[in-house]
Short mmCIF file of C-alpha atoms in Angstrom, two decimals:
data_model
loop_
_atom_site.label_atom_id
_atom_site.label_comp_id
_atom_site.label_asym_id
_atom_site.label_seq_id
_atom_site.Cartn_x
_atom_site.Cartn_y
_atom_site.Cartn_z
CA UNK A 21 79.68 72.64 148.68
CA UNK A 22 77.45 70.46 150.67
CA UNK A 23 76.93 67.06 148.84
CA UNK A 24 72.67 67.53 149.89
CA UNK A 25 72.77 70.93 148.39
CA UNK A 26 75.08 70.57 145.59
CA UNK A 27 72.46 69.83 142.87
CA UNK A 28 70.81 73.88 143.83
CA UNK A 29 74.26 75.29 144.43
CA UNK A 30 75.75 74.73 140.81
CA UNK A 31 71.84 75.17 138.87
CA UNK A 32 72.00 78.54 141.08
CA UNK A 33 75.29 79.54 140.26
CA UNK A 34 75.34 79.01 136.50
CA UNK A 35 71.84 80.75 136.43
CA UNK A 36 73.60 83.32 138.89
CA UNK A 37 76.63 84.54 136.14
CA UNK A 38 74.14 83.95 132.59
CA UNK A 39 71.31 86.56 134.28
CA UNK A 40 74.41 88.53 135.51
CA UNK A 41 76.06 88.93 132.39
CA UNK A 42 73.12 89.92 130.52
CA UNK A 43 71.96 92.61 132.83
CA UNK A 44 75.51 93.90 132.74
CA UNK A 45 76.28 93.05 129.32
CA UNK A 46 72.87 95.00 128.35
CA UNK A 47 73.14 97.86 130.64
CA UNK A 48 76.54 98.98 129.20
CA UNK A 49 75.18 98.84 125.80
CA UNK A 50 71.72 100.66 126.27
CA UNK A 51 72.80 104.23 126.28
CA UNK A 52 74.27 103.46 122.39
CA UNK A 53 71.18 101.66 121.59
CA UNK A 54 68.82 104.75 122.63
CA UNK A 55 70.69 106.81 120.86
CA UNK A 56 70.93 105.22 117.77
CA UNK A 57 66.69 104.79 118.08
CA UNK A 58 65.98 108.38 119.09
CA UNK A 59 64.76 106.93 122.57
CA UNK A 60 64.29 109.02 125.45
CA UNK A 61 64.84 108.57 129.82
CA UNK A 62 60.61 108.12 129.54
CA UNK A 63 61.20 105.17 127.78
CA UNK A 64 63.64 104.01 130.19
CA UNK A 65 61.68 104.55 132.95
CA UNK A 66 58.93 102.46 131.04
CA UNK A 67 61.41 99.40 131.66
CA UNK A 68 61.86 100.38 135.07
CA UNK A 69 58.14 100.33 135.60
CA UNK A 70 57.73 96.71 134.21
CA UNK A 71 59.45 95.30 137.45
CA UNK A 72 56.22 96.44 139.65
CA UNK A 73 54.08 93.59 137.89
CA UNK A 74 57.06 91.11 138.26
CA UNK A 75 56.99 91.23 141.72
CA UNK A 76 53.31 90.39 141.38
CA UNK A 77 53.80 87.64 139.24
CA UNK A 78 56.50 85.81 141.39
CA UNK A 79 54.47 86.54 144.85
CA UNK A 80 51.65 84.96 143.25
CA UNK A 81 53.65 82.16 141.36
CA UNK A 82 56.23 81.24 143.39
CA UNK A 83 54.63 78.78 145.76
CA UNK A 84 52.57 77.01 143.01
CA UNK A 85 55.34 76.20 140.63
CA UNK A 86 58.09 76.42 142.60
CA UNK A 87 61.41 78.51 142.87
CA UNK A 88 64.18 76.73 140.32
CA UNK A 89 61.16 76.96 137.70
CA UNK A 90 60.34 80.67 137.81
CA UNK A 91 64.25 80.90 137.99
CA UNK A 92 64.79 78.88 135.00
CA UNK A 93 61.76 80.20 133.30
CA UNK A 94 63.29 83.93 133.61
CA UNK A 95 66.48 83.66 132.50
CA UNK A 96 65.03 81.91 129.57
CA UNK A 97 63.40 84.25 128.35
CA UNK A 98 65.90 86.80 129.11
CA UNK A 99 68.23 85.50 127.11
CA UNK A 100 65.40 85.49 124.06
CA UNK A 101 64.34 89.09 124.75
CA UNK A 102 68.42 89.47 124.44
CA UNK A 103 68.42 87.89 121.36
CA UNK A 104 65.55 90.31 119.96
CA UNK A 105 67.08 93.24 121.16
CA UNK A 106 70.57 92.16 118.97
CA UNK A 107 68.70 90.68 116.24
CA UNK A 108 65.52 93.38 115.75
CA UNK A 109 67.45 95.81 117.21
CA UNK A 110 65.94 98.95 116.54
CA UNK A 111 62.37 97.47 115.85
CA UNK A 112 61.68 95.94 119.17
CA UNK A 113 64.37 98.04 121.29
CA UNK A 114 62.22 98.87 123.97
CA UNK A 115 59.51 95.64 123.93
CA UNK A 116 62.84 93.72 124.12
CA UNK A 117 64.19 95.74 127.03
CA UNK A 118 60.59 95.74 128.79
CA UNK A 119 60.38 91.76 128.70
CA UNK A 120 64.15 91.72 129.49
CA UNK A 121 63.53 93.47 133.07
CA UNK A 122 60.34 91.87 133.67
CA UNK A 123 61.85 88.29 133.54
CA UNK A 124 65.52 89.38 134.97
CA UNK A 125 63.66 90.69 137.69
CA UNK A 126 61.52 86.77 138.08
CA UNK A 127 64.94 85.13 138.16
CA UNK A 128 66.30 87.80 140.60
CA UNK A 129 63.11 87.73 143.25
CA UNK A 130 62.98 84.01 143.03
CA UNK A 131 66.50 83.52 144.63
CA UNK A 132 66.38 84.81 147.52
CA UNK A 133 63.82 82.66 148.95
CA UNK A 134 65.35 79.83 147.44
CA UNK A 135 68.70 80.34 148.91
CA UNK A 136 66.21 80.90 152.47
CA UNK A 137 64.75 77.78 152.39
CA UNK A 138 67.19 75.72 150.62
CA UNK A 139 70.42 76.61 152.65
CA UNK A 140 71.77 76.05 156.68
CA UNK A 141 72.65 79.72 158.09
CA UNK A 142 76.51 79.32 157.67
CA UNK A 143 76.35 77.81 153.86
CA UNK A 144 73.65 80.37 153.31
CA UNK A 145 75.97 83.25 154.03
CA UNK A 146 78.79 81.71 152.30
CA UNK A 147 76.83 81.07 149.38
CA UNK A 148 75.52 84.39 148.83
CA UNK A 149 78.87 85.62 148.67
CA UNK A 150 80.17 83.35 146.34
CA UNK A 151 77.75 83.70 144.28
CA UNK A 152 77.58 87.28 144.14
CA UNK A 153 81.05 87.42 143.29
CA UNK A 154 80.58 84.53 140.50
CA UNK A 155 77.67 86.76 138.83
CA UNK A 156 79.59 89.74 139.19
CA UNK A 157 82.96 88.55 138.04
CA UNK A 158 80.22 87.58 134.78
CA UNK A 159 78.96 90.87 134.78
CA UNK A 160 82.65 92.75 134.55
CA UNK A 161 84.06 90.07 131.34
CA UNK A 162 80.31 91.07 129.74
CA UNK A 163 82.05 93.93 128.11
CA UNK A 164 84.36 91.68 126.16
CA UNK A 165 81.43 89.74 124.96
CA UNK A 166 78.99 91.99 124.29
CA UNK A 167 80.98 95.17 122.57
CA UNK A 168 82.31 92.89 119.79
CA UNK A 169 78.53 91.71 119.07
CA UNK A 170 76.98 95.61 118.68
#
């Protein structure tokens, strides 16, 4: 933890494991919430569809707002399309699940060049792997959280 760097490594970190743990968290649950709604792999692949226009978004945002606010701005409203999903559930299964990947996948294509331009080469690589391994270690206790809520 570089003192220069330290304000970006813990905002990207903690943004890291939430995002993490709902795309886990979310994932595991999906095949018991399509099954419950009568939903199909089309709709699925409707969700997977959504991240094509993300990618637009971000290349056209990201150098006129910034990264930390498209990453902030995306795991925002992540964690709102979460809380439709649980709350609406059936309802707005599959608008929640659209907006969830579209945003996830803001927050997700934002870091990278952040961590780029932000980082040295040696706290770059270390960095990566720590937080990997933060957002993953999230992603494997999202089971324990999210089970108990469906």
């Amino acid at each position: 933890f570089n003192e220069e760097n330290l304000p970006v490594t813990w905002r990207a970190y903690s943004l890291s494991v939430i995002s993490m743990l709902m795309y886990s968290g979310l994932y595991l649950i999906i095949p018991f919430l399509f099954d419950e709604d009568e939903k199909t792999l089309l709709d699925l692949f409707y969700t997977v569809l959504i991240e094509l226009p993300a990618v637009l978004v971000v290349v056209s945002l990201i150098d006129k707002i910034g990264r930390l606010p498209i990453i902030l701005i995306g795991t925002v409203t992540s964690m709102i399309a979460v809380f439709i999903i649980w709350y609406w559930r059936a309802r707005y299964l599959l608008l929640g699940l659209v907006a969830f990947k579209f945003f996830n996948r803001m927050t997700f294509l934002s870091f990278t060049p952040l961590v780029l331009e932000s980082y040295s080469t040696l706290y770059r690589s270390l960095g990566i792997g720590t937080t990997i391994a933060s957002g993953r270690a999230a992603g494997f206790l999202s089971p324990a959280i999210i089970l108990p809520l469906y």
